[in-house]
mmCIF file of C-alpha atoms in Angstrom:
data_model
loop_
_atom_site.group_PDB
_atom_site.id
_atom_site.type_symbol
_atom_site.label_atom_id
_atom_site.label_comp_id
_atom_site.label_asym_id
_atom_site.label_seq_id
_atom_site.Cartn_x
_atom_site.Cartn_y
_atom_site.Cartn_z
ATOM 1 C CA MET A 1 -94.662 -17.289 135.306
ATOM 2 C CA LYS A 2 -97.084 -20.123 135.052
ATOM 3 C CA LYS A 3 -96.610 -23.188 137.291
ATOM 4 C CA THR A 4 -96.455 -25.434 134.228
ATOM 5 C CA SER A 5 -93.693 -23.386 132.795
ATOM 6 C CA ILE A 6 -91.688 -23.534 136.098
ATOM 7 C CA LEU A 7 -92.259 -27.332 136.173
ATOM 8 C CA ALA A 8 -91.115 -27.652 132.518
ATOM 9 C CA LEU A 9 -87.888 -25.747 133.248
ATOM 10 C CA THR A 10 -87.254 -27.824 136.394
ATOM 11 C CA LEU A 11 -87.707 -31.027 134.440
ATOM 12 C CA LEU A 12 -85.444 -29.785 131.591
ATOM 13 C CA GLY A 13 -82.765 -28.770 134.176
ATOM 14 C CA SER A 14 -83.007 -32.257 135.676
ATOM 15 C CA LEU A 15 -82.660 -33.883 132.386
ATOM 16 C CA THR A 16 -79.696 -31.740 131.377
ATOM 17 C CA LEU A 17 -77.943 -32.441 134.672
ATOM 18 C CA GLY A 18 -78.567 -36.178 134.223
ATOM 19 C CA ALA A 19 -77.163 -36.177 130.747
ATOM 20 C CA ALA A 20 -74.048 -34.419 131.893
ATOM 21 C CA SER A 21 -73.377 -36.865 134.555
ATOM 22 C CA ALA A 22 -74.421 -40.046 132.567
ATOM 23 C CA GLN A 23 -71.659 -42.706 132.487
ATOM 24 C CA THR A 24 -70.804 -44.706 129.413
ATOM 25 C CA SER A 25 -71.041 -48.490 130.048
ATOM 26 C CA LEU A 26 -67.731 -50.192 129.672
ATOM 27 C CA LYS A 27 -67.282 -53.908 130.428
ATOM 28 C CA ILE A 28 -64.749 -56.526 130.504
ATOM 29 C CA ALA A 29 -65.661 -60.183 130.723
ATOM 30 C CA SER A 30 -64.125 -63.294 132.254
ATOM 31 C CA ILE A 31 -64.382 -66.840 130.803
ATOM 32 C CA SER A 32 -63.608 -69.737 133.171
ATOM 33 C CA PRO A 33 -65.373 -72.812 134.662
ATOM 34 C CA LEU A 34 -67.675 -71.641 137.319
ATOM 35 C CA SER A 35 -69.592 -74.966 137.579
ATOM 36 C CA GLY A 36 -68.420 -78.551 137.323
ATOM 37 C CA GLY A 37 -65.326 -80.414 138.392
ATOM 38 C CA GLN A 38 -62.866 -77.581 137.750
ATOM 39 C CA SER A 39 -64.937 -74.667 139.246
ATOM 40 C CA ASP A 40 -62.617 -74.197 142.203
ATOM 41 C CA LEU A 41 -59.855 -72.854 139.840
ATOM 42 C CA GLY A 42 -62.318 -71.053 137.467
ATOM 43 C CA SER A 43 -64.067 -69.227 140.374
ATOM 44 C CA GLN A 44 -60.629 -68.086 141.680
ATOM 45 C CA ILE A 45 -59.950 -66.463 138.188
ATOM 46 C CA LYS A 46 -63.266 -64.613 138.210
ATOM 47 C CA ASN A 47 -63.115 -63.590 141.771
ATOM 48 C CA GLY A 48 -59.569 -62.287 141.442
ATOM 49 C CA ALA A 49 -60.591 -60.347 138.325
ATOM 50 C CA GLN A 50 -63.518 -58.818 140.193
ATOM 51 C CA LEU A 51 -61.198 -57.541 142.895
ATOM 52 C CA ALA A 52 -59.116 -55.815 140.300
ATOM 53 C CA VAL A 53 -62.248 -54.260 138.625
ATOM 54 C CA ASN A 54 -63.338 -53.031 142.072
ATOM 55 C CA GLU A 55 -59.989 -51.089 142.451
ATOM 56 C CA TYR A 56 -60.324 -49.441 138.997
ATOM 57 C CA VAL A 57 -64.071 -48.393 139.109
ATOM 58 C CA ALA A 58 -63.325 -44.907 140.485
ATOM 59 C CA GLN A 59 -60.456 -44.235 137.959
ATOM 60 C CA PHE A 60 -62.740 -45.193 135.118
ATOM 61 C CA LYS A 61 -65.660 -43.156 136.543
ATOM 62 C CA LYS A 62 -63.490 -39.998 136.423
ATOM 63 C CA LEU A 63 -63.174 -40.545 132.789
ATOM 64 C CA GLY A 64 -66.857 -40.951 132.246
ATOM 65 C CA PHE A 65 -67.130 -44.784 132.217
ATOM 66 C CA ASP A 66 -69.256 -47.131 134.230
ATOM 67 C CA LEU A 67 -66.827 -50.087 134.594
ATOM 68 C CA SER A 68 -68.092 -53.599 135.293
ATOM 69 C CA LEU A 69 -67.128 -57.314 134.905
ATOM 70 C CA THR A 70 -69.332 -59.931 133.464
ATOM 71 C CA GLY A 71 -68.473 -63.489 134.205
ATOM 72 C CA TYR A 72 -69.130 -66.363 131.764
ATOM 73 C CA ASP A 73 -69.082 -70.074 132.768
ATOM 74 C CA ASP A 74 -67.289 -72.267 130.150
ATOM 75 C CA GLN A 75 -67.610 -75.464 132.256
ATOM 76 C CA ALA A 76 -64.043 -76.355 131.167
ATOM 77 C CA ASP A 77 -65.718 -77.301 127.790
ATOM 78 C CA PRO A 78 -64.393 -75.973 124.509
ATOM 79 C CA ALA A 79 -67.940 -75.729 122.914
ATOM 80 C CA THR A 80 -69.416 -73.967 125.880
ATOM 81 C CA GLY A 81 -66.546 -71.663 126.011
ATOM 82 C CA THR A 82 -66.755 -70.924 122.387
ATOM 83 C CA ALA A 83 -70.479 -70.163 122.766
ATOM 84 C CA ALA A 84 -69.600 -67.738 125.583
ATOM 85 C CA ALA A 85 -67.090 -66.068 123.307
ATOM 86 C CA ARG A 86 -69.713 -65.547 120.574
ATOM 87 C CA LYS A 87 -72.013 -63.976 123.169
ATOM 88 C CA ILE A 88 -69.196 -61.617 124.193
ATOM 89 C CA ALA A 89 -68.537 -60.726 120.593
ATOM 90 C CA ALA A 90 -72.208 -59.814 120.097
ATOM 91 C CA ASP A 91 -72.152 -57.378 123.241
ATOM 92 C CA SER A 92 -70.414 -54.241 121.988
ATOM 93 C CA SER A 93 -69.930 -52.918 125.512
ATOM 94 C CA ILE A 94 -67.540 -55.607 126.293
ATOM 95 C CA LEU A 95 -63.981 -54.568 125.250
ATOM 96 C CA ALA A 96 -61.677 -57.303 126.511
ATOM 97 C CA VAL A 97 -61.670 -60.698 128.222
ATOM 98 C CA VAL A 98 -59.765 -62.253 131.063
ATOM 99 C CA GLY A 99 -59.574 -65.992 130.497
ATOM 100 C CA THR A 100 -59.530 -68.925 130.179
ATOM 101 C CA LEU A 101 -58.364 -71.526 132.575
ATOM 102 C CA ASN A 102 -58.102 -74.405 130.047
ATOM 103 C CA SER A 103 -55.931 -74.106 126.947
ATOM 104 C CA GLY A 104 -58.444 -76.366 125.118
ATOM 105 C CA VAL A 105 -61.026 -73.666 125.695
ATOM 106 C CA ALA A 106 -58.907 -70.660 124.972
ATOM 107 C CA ILE A 107 -57.834 -71.851 121.458
ATOM 108 C CA PRO A 108 -61.397 -71.963 119.948
ATOM 109 C CA ALA A 109 -62.703 -69.122 122.179
ATOM 110 C CA SER A 110 -60.018 -66.673 121.078
ATOM 111 C CA ALA A 111 -60.504 -67.712 117.512
ATOM 112 C CA ALA A 112 -64.181 -66.854 117.820
ATOM 113 C CA LEU A 113 -63.273 -63.448 119.292
ATOM 114 C CA ALA A 114 -60.541 -62.597 116.830
ATOM 115 C CA PRO A 115 -62.723 -61.246 114.032
ATOM 116 C CA SER A 116 -64.302 -58.822 116.450
ATOM 117 C CA HIS A 117 -60.956 -57.820 117.754
ATOM 118 C CA VAL A 118 -61.815 -58.679 121.362
ATOM 119 C CA ALA A 119 -58.557 -58.840 123.256
ATOM 120 C CA MET A 120 -57.897 -61.736 125.699
ATOM 121 C CA VAL A 121 -55.486 -61.793 128.530
ATOM 122 C CA SER A 122 -55.074 -65.323 129.961
ATOM 123 C CA PRO A 123 -54.145 -65.961 133.574
ATOM 124 C CA ALA A 124 -53.558 -69.624 133.025
ATOM 125 C CA ASN A 125 -53.231 -70.964 129.471
ATOM 126 C CA THR A 126 -49.859 -72.719 128.961
ATOM 127 C CA ALA A 127 -50.225 -74.708 125.681
ATOM 128 C CA ASN A 128 -47.730 -73.394 123.050
ATOM 129 C CA GLN A 129 -50.547 -73.393 120.433
ATOM 130 C CA VAL A 130 -52.357 -70.657 122.309
ATOM 131 C CA THR A 131 -50.066 -67.917 121.039
ATOM 132 C CA ASP A 132 -48.169 -69.757 118.240
ATOM 133 C CA ARG A 133 -51.220 -69.295 116.053
ATOM 134 C CA GLY A 134 -50.255 -65.576 115.781
ATOM 135 C CA LEU A 135 -53.765 -64.081 116.765
ATOM 136 C CA LYS A 136 -53.415 -60.452 117.521
ATOM 137 C CA ASN A 137 -56.048 -60.557 120.214
ATOM 138 C CA MET A 138 -54.554 -63.446 122.300
ATOM 139 C CA ASN A 139 -52.122 -62.640 125.246
ATOM 140 C CA ARG A 140 -51.048 -64.493 128.391
ATOM 141 C CA ILE A 141 -49.317 -63.535 131.650
ATOM 142 C CA VAL A 142 -47.991 -67.045 132.365
ATOM 143 C CA ALA A 143 -45.203 -69.189 131.056
ATOM 144 C CA ARG A 144 -45.685 -71.592 128.053
ATOM 145 C CA ASP A 145 -45.541 -75.491 128.115
ATOM 146 C CA ASP A 146 -42.162 -75.337 126.563
ATOM 147 C CA ALA A 147 -41.001 -73.666 129.758
ATOM 148 C CA GLN A 148 -43.069 -75.627 132.282
ATOM 149 C CA GLY A 149 -42.454 -79.012 130.664
ATOM 150 C CA PRO A 150 -38.629 -78.821 130.983
ATOM 151 C CA ALA A 151 -38.936 -77.449 134.563
ATOM 152 C CA GLY A 152 -40.973 -80.526 135.500
ATOM 153 C CA ALA A 153 -38.451 -82.743 133.740
ATOM 154 C CA ASN A 154 -35.455 -81.014 135.469
ATOM 155 C CA PHE A 155 -37.184 -81.574 138.821
ATOM 156 C CA LEU A 156 -37.784 -85.135 138.111
ATOM 157 C CA THR A 157 -34.230 -85.923 137.196
ATOM 158 C CA GLY A 158 -32.649 -83.424 139.622
ATOM 159 C CA LYS A 159 -34.179 -83.415 142.978
ATOM 160 C CA LEU A 160 -36.143 -86.681 142.607
ATOM 161 C CA LYS A 161 -33.195 -88.540 140.802
ATOM 162 C CA ALA A 162 -35.713 -90.459 138.561
ATOM 163 C CA LYS A 163 -34.145 -92.778 136.045
ATOM 164 C CA SER A 164 -37.425 -93.940 134.624
ATOM 165 C CA VAL A 165 -40.809 -92.099 134.386
ATOM 166 C CA TYR A 166 -44.336 -93.194 133.574
ATOM 167 C CA LEU A 167 -46.201 -90.463 131.478
ATOM 168 C CA LEU A 168 -49.895 -89.911 131.615
ATOM 169 C CA ASN A 169 -52.072 -87.137 130.156
ATOM 170 C CA ASP A 170 -55.734 -86.213 130.235
ATOM 171 C CA LYS A 171 -56.163 -86.027 126.359
ATOM 172 C CA THR A 172 -56.722 -82.277 126.449
ATOM 173 C CA ALA A 173 -54.637 -79.539 124.743
ATOM 174 C CA TYR A 174 -53.230 -78.693 128.133
ATOM 175 C CA GLY A 175 -52.323 -82.157 129.367
ATOM 176 C CA GLU A 176 -51.055 -83.440 125.980
ATOM 177 C CA GLY A 177 -49.043 -80.350 125.274
ATOM 178 C CA LEU A 178 -47.385 -80.401 128.796
ATOM 179 C CA VAL A 179 -46.414 -84.114 128.562
ATOM 180 C CA THR A 180 -45.116 -83.533 125.080
ATOM 181 C CA GLU A 181 -42.609 -81.081 126.424
ATOM 182 C CA VAL A 182 -41.747 -83.212 129.537
ATOM 183 C CA LYS A 183 -41.166 -86.333 127.296
ATOM 184 C CA LYS A 184 -38.923 -84.290 124.959
ATOM 185 C CA ALA A 185 -36.823 -82.946 127.892
ATOM 186 C CA LEU A 186 -36.639 -86.418 129.557
ATOM 187 C CA LEU A 187 -35.439 -88.133 126.317
ATOM 188 C CA ALA A 188 -32.769 -85.535 125.925
ATOM 189 C CA LYS A 189 -31.406 -86.607 129.319
ATOM 190 C CA ASN A 190 -31.662 -90.301 128.286
ATOM 191 C CA ILE A 191 -34.318 -91.043 130.855
ATOM 192 C CA LYS A 192 -36.335 -94.223 130.314
ATOM 193 C CA ILE A 193 -40.046 -93.716 129.459
ATOM 194 C CA SER A 194 -41.683 -96.613 131.267
ATOM 195 C CA GLY A 195 -45.108 -95.880 129.668
ATOM 196 C CA ASP A 196 -46.867 -93.045 127.819
ATOM 197 C CA GLU A 197 -50.669 -92.867 127.503
ATOM 198 C CA GLY A 198 -53.602 -90.542 127.514
ATOM 199 C CA THR A 199 -56.796 -91.226 129.573
ATOM 200 C CA GLU A 200 -60.208 -89.583 129.964
ATOM 201 C CA GLU A 201 -60.989 -91.992 132.854
ATOM 202 C CA LYS A 202 -62.374 -90.292 136.040
ATOM 203 C CA SER A 203 -63.179 -93.087 138.381
ATOM 204 C CA ASP A 204 -61.510 -96.402 137.880
ATOM 205 C CA PHE A 205 -57.720 -96.335 137.218
ATOM 206 C CA SER A 206 -57.070 -100.069 138.102
ATOM 207 C CA ALA A 207 -55.990 -100.997 134.555
ATOM 208 C CA ILE A 208 -53.470 -98.130 134.401
ATOM 209 C CA ILE A 209 -52.185 -98.686 137.868
ATOM 210 C CA GLN A 210 -51.573 -102.413 137.143
ATOM 211 C CA LYS A 211 -49.287 -101.262 134.111
ATOM 212 C CA ILE A 212 -47.391 -98.896 136.476
ATOM 213 C CA LYS A 213 -46.864 -101.722 138.937
ATOM 214 C CA LEU A 214 -45.475 -104.001 136.277
ATOM 215 C CA THR A 215 -43.045 -101.364 134.770
ATOM 216 C CA LYS A 216 -41.983 -100.024 138.288
ATOM 217 C CA PRO A 217 -41.042 -96.432 137.315
ATOM 218 C CA ASP A 218 -39.100 -94.240 139.672
ATOM 219 C CA ALA A 219 -41.768 -91.457 139.247
ATOM 220 C CA ILE A 220 -44.955 -90.581 137.468
ATOM 221 C CA TYR A 221 -45.661 -87.427 135.520
ATOM 222 C CA PHE A 222 -49.450 -86.716 134.878
ATOM 223 C CA GLY A 223 -50.513 -83.832 132.843
ATOM 224 C CA GLY A 224 -53.991 -83.070 133.771
ATOM 225 C CA ILE A 225 -56.273 -81.365 136.333
ATOM 226 C CA TYR A 226 -56.799 -81.979 140.036
ATOM 227 C CA ASN A 227 -60.390 -83.419 139.731
ATOM 228 C CA GLN A 228 -58.994 -86.401 137.728
ATOM 229 C CA ILE A 229 -55.447 -86.781 139.242
ATOM 230 C CA GLY A 230 -56.836 -86.550 142.807
ATOM 231 C CA VAL A 231 -58.929 -89.761 142.238
ATOM 232 C CA PHE A 232 -55.946 -91.373 140.367
ATOM 233 C CA VAL A 233 -53.401 -90.765 143.136
ATOM 234 C CA LYS A 234 -55.754 -91.944 145.837
ATOM 235 C CA GLN A 235 -56.230 -95.263 144.148
ATOM 236 C CA LEU A 236 -52.542 -95.434 143.177
ATOM 237 C CA ARG A 237 -51.506 -95.264 146.889
ATOM 238 C CA GLU A 238 -54.268 -97.734 147.928
ATOM 239 C CA GLN A 239 -52.575 -100.208 145.438
ATOM 240 C CA GLY A 240 -49.266 -99.573 147.366
ATOM 241 C CA VAL A 241 -47.557 -97.481 144.752
ATOM 242 C CA MET A 242 -45.761 -94.796 146.641
ATOM 243 C CA VAL A 243 -43.420 -93.254 144.094
ATOM 244 C CA PRO A 244 -43.500 -89.465 143.555
ATOM 245 C CA LEU A 245 -46.116 -88.041 141.212
ATOM 246 C CA VAL A 246 -45.339 -84.814 139.459
ATOM 247 C CA GLY A 247 -47.777 -82.609 137.336
ATOM 248 C CA GLY A 248 -48.357 -79.204 136.107
ATOM 249 C CA ASP A 249 -50.459 -76.265 137.416
ATOM 250 C CA GLY A 250 -53.668 -78.248 137.073
ATOM 251 C CA LEU A 251 -52.894 -79.562 140.474
ATOM 252 C CA ASP A 252 -52.871 -76.003 141.970
ATOM 253 C CA SER A 253 -56.001 -76.419 144.048
ATOM 254 C CA GLU A 254 -56.814 -77.266 147.621
ATOM 255 C CA GLN A 255 -59.378 -79.672 146.117
ATOM 256 C CA MET A 256 -56.399 -81.893 145.170
ATOM 257 C CA VAL A 257 -55.934 -82.786 148.768
ATOM 258 C CA THR A 258 -59.700 -82.991 149.467
ATOM 259 C CA ILE A 259 -60.051 -85.500 146.636
ATOM 260 C CA GLY A 260 -56.695 -87.396 147.014
ATOM 261 C CA GLY A 261 -56.734 -87.518 150.763
ATOM 262 C CA LYS A 262 -53.442 -88.962 152.149
ATOM 263 C CA GLY A 263 -52.713 -90.153 148.677
ATOM 264 C CA SER A 264 -51.772 -86.643 147.812
ATOM 265 C CA ASP A 265 -48.524 -87.010 149.806
ATOM 266 C CA ASN A 266 -45.324 -87.129 147.793
ATOM 267 C CA VAL A 267 -46.939 -85.031 145.050
ATOM 268 C CA TYR A 268 -45.218 -82.123 143.262
ATOM 269 C CA TYR A 269 -46.316 -79.735 140.653
ATOM 270 C CA THR A 270 -44.993 -76.786 138.513
ATOM 271 C CA THR A 271 -47.179 -73.730 138.548
ATOM 272 C CA VAL A 272 -47.326 -70.536 136.682
ATOM 273 C CA ALA A 273 -49.531 -68.962 139.491
ATOM 274 C CA ALA A 274 -47.477 -67.516 142.311
ATOM 275 C CA PRO A 275 -48.431 -69.178 145.705
ATOM 276 C CA ALA A 276 -49.456 -66.604 148.369
ATOM 277 C CA GLU A 277 -46.378 -67.601 150.473
ATOM 278 C CA ALA A 278 -44.168 -66.422 147.599
ATOM 279 C CA LEU A 279 -45.737 -62.958 147.996
ATOM 280 C CA VAL A 280 -45.897 -62.417 151.634
ATOM 281 C CA ALA A 281 -43.259 -59.787 151.642
ATOM 282 C CA LEU A 282 -45.362 -57.594 149.473
ATOM 283 C CA PRO A 283 -47.861 -55.303 151.398
ATOM 284 C CA ALA A 284 -50.003 -55.245 148.278
ATOM 285 C CA ALA A 285 -50.394 -58.938 148.346
ATOM 286 C CA LYS A 286 -51.627 -58.988 152.021
ATOM 287 C CA LYS A 287 -54.124 -56.347 150.967
ATOM 288 C CA VAL A 288 -55.491 -58.360 148.092
ATOM 289 C CA ALA A 289 -55.495 -61.552 150.189
ATOM 290 C CA ASP A 290 -57.470 -59.774 152.940
ATOM 291 C CA ALA A 291 -59.955 -58.338 150.427
ATOM 292 C CA TYR A 292 -60.337 -61.688 148.785
ATOM 293 C CA SER A 293 -61.025 -63.460 152.129
ATOM 294 C CA LYS A 294 -63.539 -60.851 153.170
ATOM 295 C CA ALA A 295 -65.422 -60.941 149.920
ATOM 296 C CA TYR A 296 -65.463 -64.664 149.255
ATOM 297 C CA GLY A 297 -64.937 -66.330 152.713
ATOM 298 C CA LYS A 298 -61.865 -68.291 151.661
ATOM 299 C CA ASP A 299 -58.176 -67.763 151.178
ATOM 300 C CA ILE A 300 -56.898 -66.648 147.790
ATOM 301 C CA GLN A 301 -54.882 -69.190 145.811
ATOM 302 C CA GLY A 302 -52.685 -69.067 142.895
ATOM 303 C CA PHE A 303 -55.183 -68.662 140.162
ATOM 304 C CA GLY A 304 -56.979 -66.028 142.249
ATOM 305 C CA ILE A 305 -53.710 -64.085 142.202
ATOM 306 C CA PHE A 306 -53.301 -64.407 138.507
ATOM 307 C CA GLY A 307 -56.925 -63.674 137.797
ATOM 308 C CA TYR A 308 -56.331 -60.421 139.646
ATOM 309 C CA ASP A 309 -53.068 -59.770 137.728
ATOM 310 C CA ALA A 310 -54.523 -60.570 134.352
ATOM 311 C CA ALA A 311 -57.452 -58.260 135.021
ATOM 312 C CA LYS A 312 -55.059 -55.404 135.958
ATOM 313 C CA VAL A 313 -53.270 -55.986 132.692
ATOM 314 C CA THR A 314 -56.449 -55.873 130.856
ATOM 315 C CA LEU A 315 -57.654 -52.628 132.566
ATOM 316 C CA GLN A 316 -54.292 -50.943 132.041
ATOM 317 C CA GLY A 317 -54.498 -51.843 128.349
ATOM 318 C CA VAL A 318 -58.058 -50.405 128.087
ATOM 319 C CA LEU A 319 -56.916 -47.191 129.877
ATOM 320 C CA LEU A 320 -54.029 -46.901 127.401
ATOM 321 C CA ALA A 321 -56.458 -47.284 124.552
ATOM 322 C CA VAL A 322 -58.725 -44.581 126.160
ATOM 323 C CA LYS A 323 -55.691 -42.235 126.418
ATOM 324 C CA ASP A 324 -54.584 -42.786 122.815
ATOM 325 C CA ASN A 325 -58.228 -42.130 121.721
ATOM 326 C CA GLY A 326 -58.367 -38.690 123.404
ATOM 327 C CA ASN A 327 -59.960 -39.942 126.604
ATOM 328 C CA LYS A 328 -62.941 -41.134 124.619
ATOM 329 C CA LEU A 329 -64.454 -44.636 124.460
ATOM 330 C CA PRO A 330 -62.067 -46.668 122.301
ATOM 331 C CA SER A 331 -62.923 -49.288 119.780
ATOM 332 C CA ARG A 332 -62.213 -52.927 120.261
ATOM 333 C CA GLU A 333 -59.504 -52.831 117.652
ATOM 334 C CA GLN A 334 -57.817 -49.891 119.582
ATOM 335 C CA VAL A 335 -57.895 -51.920 122.810
ATOM 336 C CA GLU A 336 -56.441 -54.872 120.985
ATOM 337 C CA THR A 337 -53.563 -52.853 119.722
ATOM 338 C CA ALA A 338 -52.988 -51.214 123.086
ATOM 339 C CA MET A 339 -53.060 -54.544 124.954
ATOM 340 C CA ARG A 340 -50.069 -55.865 123.018
ATOM 341 C CA LYS A 341 -47.922 -52.770 123.777
ATOM 342 C CA VAL A 342 -48.998 -52.082 127.377
ATOM 343 C CA ARG A 343 -46.415 -52.043 130.157
ATOM 344 C CA ALA A 344 -48.611 -53.193 133.075
ATOM 345 C CA THR A 345 -47.305 -52.287 136.645
ATOM 346 C CA GLY A 346 -48.428 -52.682 140.155
ATOM 347 C CA LEU A 347 -49.043 -56.455 139.773
ATOM 348 C CA LEU A 348 -48.377 -59.117 142.383
ATOM 349 C CA SER A 349 -46.440 -61.130 139.840
ATOM 350 C CA GLY A 350 -44.252 -58.285 138.618
ATOM 351 C CA THR A 351 -44.329 -55.962 135.520
ATOM 352 C CA VAL A 352 -45.995 -57.435 132.432
ATOM 353 C CA GLN A 353 -45.023 -56.709 128.836
ATOM 354 C CA PHE A 354 -45.870 -58.842 125.874
ATOM 355 C CA ASN A 355 -43.744 -59.874 122.914
ATOM 356 C CA SER A 356 -44.972 -59.875 119.310
ATOM 357 C CA MET A 357 -46.753 -63.174 119.840
ATOM 358 C CA GLY A 358 -48.623 -62.123 122.976
ATOM 359 C CA ASP A 359 -46.325 -64.109 125.458
ATOM 360 C CA ARG A 360 -45.126 -62.526 128.560
ATOM 361 C CA LYS A 361 -41.468 -61.448 128.047
ATOM 362 C CA ALA A 362 -40.377 -62.479 131.489
ATOM 363 C CA ALA A 363 -42.213 -64.682 134.008
ATOM 364 C CA LYS A 364 -41.692 -66.790 137.073
ATOM 365 C CA MET A 365 -42.465 -70.432 137.679
ATOM 366 C CA TYR A 366 -42.897 -72.081 140.896
ATOM 367 C CA ILE A 367 -42.363 -75.801 142.074
ATOM 368 C CA MET A 368 -44.688 -76.831 144.875
ATOM 369 C CA SER A 369 -44.867 -79.885 147.007
ATOM 370 C CA ILE A 370 -47.835 -81.587 148.831
ATOM 371 C CA ASN A 371 -47.223 -83.398 151.954
ATOM 372 C CA ASN A 372 -49.422 -83.993 155.103
ATOM 373 C CA GLY A 373 -52.202 -81.981 153.408
ATOM 374 C CA LYS A 374 -50.086 -78.904 153.116
ATOM 375 C CA PHE A 375 -48.713 -77.016 150.018
ATOM 376 C CA THR A 376 -45.162 -75.862 150.323
ATOM 377 C CA LEU A 377 -43.024 -73.754 147.991
ATOM 378 C CA ASP A 378 -39.980 -75.762 146.907
ATOM 379 C CA SER A 379 -38.315 -73.527 144.447
ATOM 380 C CA THR A 380 -38.733 -70.576 141.948
ATOM 381 C CA ILE A 381 -37.534 -70.516 138.412
ATOM 382 C CA ASN A 382 -37.166 -67.365 136.152
ATOM 383 C CA VAL A 383 -38.467 -67.751 132.582
ATOM 384 C CA LYS A 384 -37.777 -65.499 129.575
ATOM 385 C CA SER A 385 -39.468 -65.485 126.337
ATOM 386 C CA ALA A 386 -37.329 -66.597 123.380
ATOM 387 C CA ILE A 387 -38.973 -64.119 121.027
ATOM 388 C CA ASN A 388 -39.081 -60.270 121.472
#
């Protein structure tokens, strides 16, 4: 046999072997703020999701898929997040999305993805409108504002014994939605609303603080994010106002203390993301925390845990779609359908199932306190969906 024929056969054999072992690219994406004032929480979500993807690479490889995560930076901005969603819709290898951090981003981003049937699993969005729109592609693993708001109100009137409360919000879908639910619950208890206003101020809160000093509320509730509220509470304490401040899960960041300093004392917040200390009894939680610390050089926090869990739900939904499609690459529409009916297990926050609207059927909520620069778990609340 001629050398050229031998070479040709060798090349042909190599190509055939390569084709047999070729992996089909399969991606999921994350959308969260990776730059800007809220990047601490957004990076936790992406990093947690990446840990989950790392765990599932081998399982997908056995099925012939090359699994990967692509992170998109929404800068906590609805327009930027929607632009990211459109890029995802244009990349047919992306079958699902973990995100977002902000409800105000999730609402337009999920709408942009809906025509392409790209399923979303949110680790953080609490605004009622996120799922109340009835989109088939939108799901979340956290409790809604109509659960978090009353929890905050009950804490204000129960443990803090507040008879009057000053309400503030950051004029976003998240902050406004949260305060709407808190106000509703407070009024039902005949609690005096000393003030109620929205603000986009980020640096000088003197005018608002003056109003608070005049009305002398027993407590303040601020629906917003740590990068704004940290500055506010620092200035509030400097002006001698020491009443408790309560907020939502937007305060769930170590940056709250970094920004607010000693002003962060006597601050409380409800959060849908389990604090690490609530999970210490779980061996799996320690394993994830160690992996996170090794990979990113810092401790995992609440939204890192929920980014991890949201990604595991997403990946189990994709695997269900693969199975339903005869172990072949599923369509986005098949993944969208599978995501809504998946029963996701092995999560740090417990088993996840979605109701017909994409809300988690059963979830937990946590009340945290900040004092002396430390975050401490105050109590845990069980929340159930009102709709099946």
